[in-house]
Amino acid sequence: MKYNPNEIEKNWRKYWAENQTFAAEDNATKPKYYVLDMFPYPSGAGLHVGHPLGYIASDIVARYKRHQGFNVLHPQGYDSFGLPAEQYAIQTGQHPEKTTKENIARYREQLDKIGFSFDWNREVRTSNADYYKHTQWIFIQLFNSWYNKTSDKAEDITSLVSIFATEGNANVNAVCDDNIVPFSASEWNSFTSEQQQKILLQYRLTYLAETEVNWCPALGTVLANDEIVNGVSERGGHPVIRKKMTQWSMRISAYAERLLQGLETIDWSESIKESQRNWIGKSVGASVTFNLKEHNETIEVFTTRPDTIFGVTFMTLAPEHDLVAKITTSEQKQAVENYIEATAKRSERERMADVKTISGVFTGAYAEHPFTKEPIPVWIGDYVLAGYGTGAVMAVPCGDERDYAFANFFKGQKGMQDIKNIFEGVDISEKAFDDKNTTIIANSDFLNGLNYKEATKKIITELEAIRQGKGKTNYRLRDAVFSRQRYWGEPFPVYYVNGMPQMIEAKHLPIVLPEVEKYLPTEDGQPPLGNATNWAWDTGKNNVVSNDLIDNVTVFSLELNTMPGWAGSSWYWMRYMDAHNTTEFASADALKYWENVDLYIGGSEHATGHLLYSRFWNKFLKDRGYAPTEEPFKKLINQGMILGMSAIVYRVSGTKKYVSKNLKSEYEVEEIRVDVNFVNASDEIDLDKLKNWIPEFKEAEFILENGKYVVGREVEKMSKRWYNVVNPDDICNEYGADTLRLYEMFLGPLEQAKPWNTAGITGVFGFLKKLWRLYFDDNGLIVTNNEPSKDSLKTVHKTIKKVAEDIENFSFNTSVSQFMICVNELSAQNCHERAILEPLAIILSPYAPHIAEELWQQLGHGESISKVPFPVFDAQHLVESDKEYPVSFNGKTRFTINLPLNLTPAQIEEIVMKDERTITQLNGNAPKKVIIVPGKIINLVG
């Protein structure tokens, strides 16, 4: 009976689907375990062998936990809103929904083929209205909430309205916009509804505001910072500029400290935690206000070094700062405008990363030093960002390297003063001095002679006394822009009355995406939803109606922007808990039972995007009584990347000739990457396939070595661009999914990057065939009920222990090695005993579930192997009863002897002295000394 993976795997996939083998129970009495993968965006390219790596690891854990008696939730779904489907729609006119459904069908087919134990009954798609209905509902809750710093949580906006109506806002301790105008209770009560709404927008957790955004003209949308690489869009490589737009934003900054502190409570890698800490960017210092000369304006700065205030030589504003246009002199106007235009073409990330380029322009304006009243020139520079802090810095060149370089670069120009040295006994002729721990302040009036801590405390007291500053904790984390000017995203549940946003009642959700003729922005620059003819809200009928009916009395315009891609992914793990609930995103009972995700596996590229936003939404929902826990993901593992092994052919420059790898040194050549699937394990390419691939190779001449064309190899990211993508379907078809699963785990530690080499997969396939032969020969099952040998018991229990420990420690690659050792040992022992082979099938099943199910059934069992308890390791089988002693003569080992470990030294000596090999070595002489250490050595000294 031969091992036939294709037939076996097809049968078991059918069995699992028909019997819903992996459906999680609701509110079971069993302990729960929730294991989750970051759900995929379904692209048209489908999966390559790098994609399933994390899924295989999570599936091993899910199956193992079921064996341990847990009620396991292991769901899967699709992050199905997104820019690629919309770009395809723009190019072809095909609705993004059609493209998305086709891509999902392809993904599902591939995922099923690999044998994952997903509970497909709970599948979610963020682009389905029955899903984004709840995303819209969460948005409404955010709109109807404010952050109370006193209670340190989000609260219903009605509680804030009540405070305003009875006390005004003077004592409100809230996270809100800057420059809040104080008002009394009587003033609030006298305000019009529109005035009250405008004020409340300054406090709401999601709000409308004019903000600086990353605008990509080619894509017609705003991009998040993490969607921009080297100043261009990650998708398509299009230029990105900075511009001001009225956008919806999320007040994630309210949660900065809680997001920071929460990192101490979760089991994530230190690198991911550090990425989030850096992104949140907590810093302690002071807020300082500088008055502007000849203007009624002030510049507020945040500094972590208020002790250096007497060293301020100039000030720098972000080019986008609101004050720039107001304070720039007519003499400097043209230079400032030119600089601002050039800066708009650089992304924030590019400006932050570029520490070498020095650029700036003097505005012509001067600020006033709070204490000396000396004039301080005001510059603009693109190293200052409008969205970080206050968008302004007080430049102290003697204590900051970047300020030092800026001052020296513009030395001698109008508007740049000489560098002041305010540090006692420090030479700043070559570089700035930034060691605050050894700072002694000088040339600073009342701060002279003080160290950093003393000077900081003193200056904050003095700033507060003159009402030009105060101590402050600042965060780099900014509120997140939540609008996208595109079609394929969640519609906002918002309509506008006199320009003020109104929320559609929850009972009327979902607000479904309308049909549009084209997916580009309108001719007047409105988002694509501006092309919809039926996109107005009738407050009388409470439904969407034709735009022609807008009368601004009962029918109003709807929001034209859509939500960003991270909207649906910021809460999806909760929907899996209760995926078919039509009235709420998940019931209280389901949320209480599942709580949060026990194990989350996904890519590290989401460190400061999805992982930060999802923690924010989870904390908000906890505040409002909807989520049971503060953190969504207890443990996070970032799987490494599987790298592709690219294939390279060598074109002789200026010709249509291609030379084999080992002959290329004789020519001047160019490297051309070709489809890796045309290359065999010996790096030889199939020339017929290559010639039929693209026209370039059809008429080409190939210079061979020994009648073959050998390609070069390069390890790099697996990508269609490099033609090094390996389709998992091909591996499954040839070797079976179990081979693919084992091989991906065998490649190396889960969290490390590792290259794919198809040539190595045959060894894993050979292992499964060898495993099969323990159970079957050509005539069928050969398993016996005989008592197993001690060696076989030792082998299998050693493997039980190792595999259980490896899964608990997520060291899956070493488990595969142990399986191979185990099968080799059992084969050598000629083991065919049921007492050994049944537990072997069970411990293998998380890794290679199809073959394990087949073996289990062939052994006579009716239920799925996934329902069987994991074997218990018995330490007695690993206790050694014998010892292979080396017997030495004068320190040199001459032979070995196997003896029971329970013998005394006298008994050991008696046996060794009677051994013929000892007699031969001694040649009739008696040893002067016999050294015996039980369990270790036997040494006879002549």
Short mmCIF file of C-alpha atoms in Angstrom, two decimals, residues 187-495:
data_model
loop_
_atom_site.label_atom_id
_atom_site.label_comp_id
_atom_site.label_asym_id
_atom_site.label_seq_id
_atom_site.Cartn_x
_atom_site.Cartn_y
_atom_site.Cartn_z
CA GLU A 187 -22.82 81.35 27.54
CA TRP A 188 -23.07 77.69 26.54
CA ASN A 189 -26.81 77.70 27.03
CA SER A 190 -27.12 80.83 24.91
CA PHE A 191 -25.12 79.38 22.00
CA THR A 192 -26.97 78.23 18.91
CA SER A 193 -27.09 74.54 18.14
CA GLU A 194 -24.54 75.08 15.38
CA GLN A 195 -22.15 76.89 17.74
CA GLN A 196 -22.48 74.09 20.29
CA GLN A 197 -21.78 71.46 17.63
CA LYS A 198 -18.61 73.30 16.55
CA ILE A 199 -17.38 73.37 20.13
CA LEU A 200 -18.15 69.69 20.68
CA LEU A 201 -16.12 68.81 17.57
CA GLN A 202 -13.11 70.14 19.48
CA TYR A 203 -13.63 67.41 22.09
CA ARG A 204 -15.02 64.40 20.21
CA LEU A 205 -12.80 61.33 19.75
CA THR A 206 -13.42 61.48 16.02
CA TYR A 207 -13.71 64.93 14.57
CA LEU A 208 -13.45 67.05 11.42
CA ALA A 209 -10.43 69.29 11.11
CA GLU A 210 -8.21 70.88 8.50
CA THR A 211 -4.98 68.94 8.67
CA GLU A 212 -1.75 68.50 6.78
CA VAL A 213 -2.01 65.23 4.85
CA ASN A 214 0.00 63.10 2.45
CA TRP A 215 -1.81 63.65 -0.85
CA CYS A 216 -1.07 61.33 -3.77
CA PRO A 217 -2.44 62.98 -6.95
CA ALA A 218 -1.97 59.84 -9.08
CA LEU A 219 -4.00 57.70 -6.68
CA GLY A 220 -6.40 60.51 -5.83
CA THR A 221 -6.26 59.85 -2.10
CA VAL A 222 -4.63 60.65 1.22
CA LEU A 223 -2.04 58.14 2.39
CA ALA A 224 -0.92 57.27 5.92
CA ASN A 225 2.79 57.67 6.73
CA ASP A 226 3.23 53.91 6.66
CA GLU A 227 1.85 53.80 3.10
CA ILE A 228 4.74 55.96 1.83
CA VAL A 229 8.22 54.66 1.06
CA ASN A 230 11.06 57.00 0.11
CA GLY A 231 8.68 59.84 -0.68
CA VAL A 232 6.43 57.88 -3.03
CA SER A 233 3.33 55.72 -2.54
CA GLU A 234 3.99 52.14 -1.54
CA ARG A 235 1.37 51.11 -4.10
CA GLY A 236 2.55 52.13 -7.54
CA GLY A 237 5.47 54.35 -6.56
CA HIS A 238 3.63 57.63 -7.22
CA PRO A 239 4.80 61.06 -5.93
CA VAL A 240 3.25 62.25 -2.67
CA ILE A 241 2.90 65.88 -1.60
CA ARG A 242 1.78 67.63 1.58
CA LYS A 243 -1.43 69.66 1.47
CA LYS A 244 -4.16 70.86 3.79
CA MET A 245 -7.55 69.18 3.61
CA THR A 246 -10.61 68.92 5.82
CA GLN A 247 -10.47 65.38 7.07
CA TRP A 248 -11.98 63.10 9.66
CA SER A 249 -9.41 62.32 12.34
CA MET A 250 -9.25 59.92 15.28
CA ARG A 251 -8.03 61.31 18.61
CA ILE A 252 -5.64 58.41 19.25
CA SER A 253 -3.38 60.88 21.07
CA ALA A 254 -5.81 60.66 24.00
CA TYR A 255 -4.60 57.10 24.56
CA ALA A 256 -0.87 57.78 24.20
CA GLU A 257 0.06 57.04 27.82
CA ARG A 258 -2.21 54.00 28.07
CA LEU A 259 -0.85 52.65 24.80
CA LEU A 260 2.62 53.07 26.25
CA GLN A 261 1.87 51.50 29.63
CA GLY A 262 -0.10 48.63 28.07
CA LEU A 263 3.06 47.37 26.38
CA GLU A 264 4.31 46.25 29.79
CA THR A 265 1.37 43.85 30.16
CA ILE A 266 1.61 41.89 26.90
CA ASP A 267 3.93 39.19 25.57
CA TRP A 268 5.27 40.81 22.41
CA SER A 269 8.81 40.92 21.06
CA GLU A 270 10.92 43.73 22.44
CA SER A 271 11.58 45.06 18.93
CA ILE A 272 7.85 45.55 18.24
CA LYS A 273 7.33 47.15 21.64
CA GLU A 274 10.23 49.49 20.99
CA SER A 275 8.79 50.45 17.60
CA GLN A 276 5.55 51.43 19.31
CA ARG A 277 7.35 53.29 22.09
CA ASN A 278 9.29 55.29 19.52
CA TRP A 279 6.14 56.02 17.52
CA ILE A 280 4.30 57.18 20.65
CA GLY A 281 7.40 59.18 21.55
CA LYS A 282 6.91 60.25 25.14
CA SER A 283 9.11 63.12 26.29
CA VAL A 284 9.11 65.22 29.46
CA GLY A 285 10.02 68.90 29.40
CA ALA A 286 8.33 72.27 29.20
CA SER A 287 6.02 74.30 27.03
CA VAL A 288 7.48 77.77 26.41
CA THR A 289 5.72 80.77 24.85
CA PHE A 290 7.74 83.33 22.86
CA ASN A 291 6.13 86.64 22.00
CA LEU A 292 6.63 87.90 18.46
CA LYS A 293 8.00 91.39 17.91
CA GLU A 294 5.72 93.70 15.90
CA HIS A 295 2.95 91.10 15.98
CA ASN A 296 0.20 90.17 18.44
CA GLU A 297 1.04 86.50 17.90
CA THR A 298 3.06 84.08 20.01
CA ILE A 299 5.10 81.00 19.20
CA GLU A 300 4.69 78.04 21.49
CA VAL A 301 7.44 75.43 21.60
CA PHE A 302 7.88 72.20 23.49
CA THR A 303 11.40 71.42 24.63
CA THR A 304 12.95 68.63 26.66
CA ARG A 305 15.81 71.02 27.54
CA PRO A 306 14.22 74.14 29.04
CA ASP A 307 17.45 74.51 31.04
CA THR A 308 19.14 75.73 27.82
CA ILE A 309 16.72 78.61 27.17
CA PHE A 310 19.46 81.24 27.48
CA GLY A 311 21.29 79.54 24.59
CA VAL A 312 18.49 80.15 22.06
CA THR A 313 20.06 81.63 18.93
CA PHE A 314 17.17 81.36 16.49
CA MET A 315 13.75 79.72 16.16
CA THR A 316 12.53 77.40 13.41
CA LEU A 317 8.94 76.89 12.31
CA ALA A 318 7.65 74.08 10.12
CA PRO A 319 7.05 75.42 6.60
CA GLU A 320 3.35 74.54 7.04
CA HIS A 321 2.99 76.42 10.35
CA ASP A 322 -0.03 78.76 10.41
CA LEU A 323 2.11 81.71 11.51
CA VAL A 324 4.45 81.62 8.52
CA ALA A 325 2.13 83.53 6.17
CA LYS A 326 1.30 86.08 8.89
CA ILE A 327 4.84 86.98 10.00
CA THR A 328 6.90 86.69 6.81
CA THR A 329 8.14 90.11 5.66
CA SER A 330 7.57 91.32 2.12
CA GLU A 331 11.34 91.15 1.54
CA GLN A 332 11.39 87.43 2.35
CA LYS A 333 7.98 86.52 0.90
CA GLN A 334 9.14 85.06 -2.43
CA ALA A 335 11.95 82.99 -0.92
CA VAL A 336 9.59 81.60 1.74
CA GLU A 337 6.89 80.71 -0.80
CA ASN A 338 9.41 78.95 -3.04
CA TYR A 339 10.72 76.96 -0.09
CA ILE A 340 7.23 75.95 1.02
CA GLU A 341 6.39 74.74 -2.49
CA ALA A 342 9.54 72.61 -2.64
CA THR A 343 8.92 71.18 0.83
CA ALA A 344 5.38 70.09 -0.08
CA LYS A 345 6.89 67.51 -2.43
CA ARG A 346 8.70 65.71 0.40
CA SER A 347 6.88 63.30 2.70
CA GLU A 348 7.09 63.63 6.47
CA ARG A 349 8.94 60.33 6.68
CA GLU A 350 11.52 61.53 4.15
CA ARG A 351 12.02 64.78 6.03
CA MET A 352 12.42 62.93 9.32
CA ALA A 353 14.91 60.46 7.89
CA ASP A 354 17.05 63.00 6.04
CA VAL A 355 19.50 64.22 8.67
CA LYS A 356 22.20 65.27 6.18
CA THR A 357 20.43 67.88 4.06
CA ILE A 358 20.35 71.35 5.61
CA SER A 359 17.80 73.80 4.22
CA GLY A 360 15.75 76.70 5.49
CA VAL A 361 14.70 80.30 4.89
CA PHE A 362 14.62 83.33 7.18
CA THR A 363 11.08 84.77 7.52
CA GLY A 364 12.30 88.26 8.35
CA ALA A 365 10.43 88.13 11.66
CA TYR A 366 11.82 88.13 15.21
CA ALA A 367 10.58 86.63 18.46
CA GLU A 368 11.38 87.97 21.90
CA HIS A 369 13.34 86.05 24.52
CA PRO A 370 11.08 85.56 27.60
CA PHE A 371 13.78 86.76 30.04
CA THR A 372 16.41 88.85 28.21
CA LYS A 373 13.88 90.38 25.76
CA GLU A 374 16.55 90.04 23.05
CA PRO A 375 15.33 89.57 19.44
CA ILE A 376 15.46 85.98 18.15
CA PRO A 377 15.30 85.50 14.34
CA VAL A 378 12.52 83.18 13.12
CA TRP A 379 13.35 80.76 10.30
CA ILE A 380 11.45 77.97 8.59
CA GLY A 381 13.06 74.59 7.97
CA ASP A 382 11.71 71.27 6.73
CA TYR A 383 13.33 69.33 9.58
CA VAL A 384 10.52 70.73 11.73
CA LEU A 385 7.13 69.10 11.14
CA ALA A 386 3.81 70.85 11.67
CA GLY A 387 2.18 67.78 13.17
CA TYR A 388 4.87 67.04 15.73
CA GLY A 389 4.66 68.99 18.97
CA THR A 390 3.79 72.57 18.16
CA GLY A 391 5.49 72.69 14.76
CA ALA A 392 8.13 75.05 16.20
CA VAL A 393 11.48 74.65 17.95
CA MET A 394 13.71 76.92 19.95
CA ALA A 395 17.14 76.31 18.43
CA VAL A 396 20.05 75.99 20.86
CA PRO A 397 23.06 75.25 18.61
CA CYS A 398 25.50 74.81 21.49
CA GLY A 399 23.43 71.90 22.82
CA ASP A 400 21.89 70.26 19.73
CA GLU A 401 23.84 68.87 16.76
CA ARG A 402 21.15 69.59 14.17
CA ASP A 403 20.72 73.19 15.37
CA TYR A 404 24.53 73.49 15.40
CA ALA A 405 24.78 72.36 11.76
CA PHE A 406 21.91 74.69 10.76
CA ALA A 407 23.52 77.71 12.46
CA ASN A 408 26.92 77.04 10.87
CA PHE A 409 25.38 76.44 7.43
CA PHE A 410 23.70 79.86 7.46
CA LYS A 411 26.47 81.60 9.41
CA GLY A 412 26.94 85.20 8.32
CA GLN A 413 23.59 85.43 6.57
CA LYS A 414 20.94 87.91 7.59
CA GLY A 415 18.83 86.47 10.35
CA MET A 416 21.47 84.15 11.80
CA GLN A 417 23.21 85.13 15.03
CA ASP A 418 26.43 83.81 16.51
CA ILE A 419 26.20 80.62 18.57
CA LYS A 420 25.99 81.24 22.32
CA ASN A 421 27.83 78.91 24.69
CA ILE A 422 25.92 78.33 27.94
CA PHE A 423 27.92 75.37 29.26
CA GLU A 424 30.62 75.80 31.88
CA GLY A 425 34.06 74.53 30.83
CA VAL A 426 32.90 73.08 27.50
CA ASP A 427 34.47 73.70 24.08
CA ILE A 428 31.86 73.99 21.31
CA SER A 429 34.18 75.16 18.55
CA GLU A 430 33.87 71.81 16.72
CA LYS A 431 30.51 70.38 17.76
CA ALA A 432 27.51 70.77 20.05
CA PHE A 433 27.55 69.49 23.62
CA ASP A 434 24.47 67.37 24.32
CA ASP A 435 25.40 65.40 27.45
CA LYS A 436 22.79 66.67 29.88
CA ASN A 437 24.08 64.42 32.66
CA THR A 438 27.34 66.40 32.96
CA THR A 439 25.84 69.81 32.18
CA ILE A 440 26.67 72.82 34.36
CA ILE A 441 24.87 75.91 33.13
CA ALA A 442 26.74 79.17 32.53
CA ASN A 443 26.01 82.58 30.95
CA SER A 444 22.37 82.07 31.90
CA ASP A 445 21.53 84.61 34.59
CA PHE A 446 19.74 82.88 37.49
CA LEU A 447 20.59 79.38 36.17
CA ASN A 448 24.37 79.77 36.43
CA GLY A 449 26.10 76.93 38.27
CA LEU A 450 23.10 74.61 38.21
CA ASN A 451 23.07 71.09 36.76
CA TYR A 452 20.44 69.81 34.32
CA LYS A 453 17.86 68.71 36.91
CA GLU A 454 18.28 71.80 39.09
CA ALA A 455 18.16 74.17 36.13
CA THR A 456 15.11 72.47 34.62
CA LYS A 457 13.15 72.73 37.87
CA LYS A 458 14.20 76.38 38.34
CA ILE A 459 13.38 77.53 34.80
CA ILE A 460 9.91 75.94 34.84
CA THR A 461 9.15 77.80 38.10
CA GLU A 462 10.31 81.07 36.55
CA LEU A 463 8.40 80.52 33.28
CA GLU A 464 5.22 79.86 35.23
CA ALA A 465 5.83 83.02 37.29
CA ILE A 466 5.92 85.20 34.15
CA ARG A 467 3.13 83.12 32.53
CA GLN A 468 5.23 82.15 29.53
CA GLY A 469 5.57 78.44 30.11
CA LYS A 470 4.90 75.38 32.23
CA GLY A 471 6.14 71.83 32.74
CA LYS A 472 4.66 69.42 30.22
CA THR A 473 4.75 65.82 29.04
CA ASN A 474 4.55 65.56 25.28
CA TYR A 475 3.95 62.70 22.85
CA ARG A 476 5.06 62.36 19.26
CA LEU A 477 1.93 60.33 18.49
CA ARG A 478 -0.48 62.41 16.44
CA ASP A 479 -4.18 62.01 15.80
CA ALA A 480 -4.78 59.62 12.91
CA VAL A 481 -6.30 60.90 9.69
CA PHE A 482 -9.37 58.77 9.04
CA SER A 483 -10.55 59.93 5.59
CA ARG A 484 -9.69 58.53 2.18
CA GLN A 485 -10.69 60.08 -1.13
CA ARG A 486 -11.53 56.79 -2.76
CA TYR A 487 -14.49 54.56 -3.51
CA TRP A 488 -13.66 51.09 -2.23
CA GLY A 489 -13.95 51.64 1.51
CA GLU A 490 -16.52 51.86 4.29
CA PRO A 491 -18.97 54.76 3.77
CA PHE A 492 -19.22 57.14 6.71
CA PRO A 493 -22.63 57.13 8.43
CA VAL A 494 -22.62 60.92 8.17
CA TYR A 495 -24.72 63.62 6.52
#
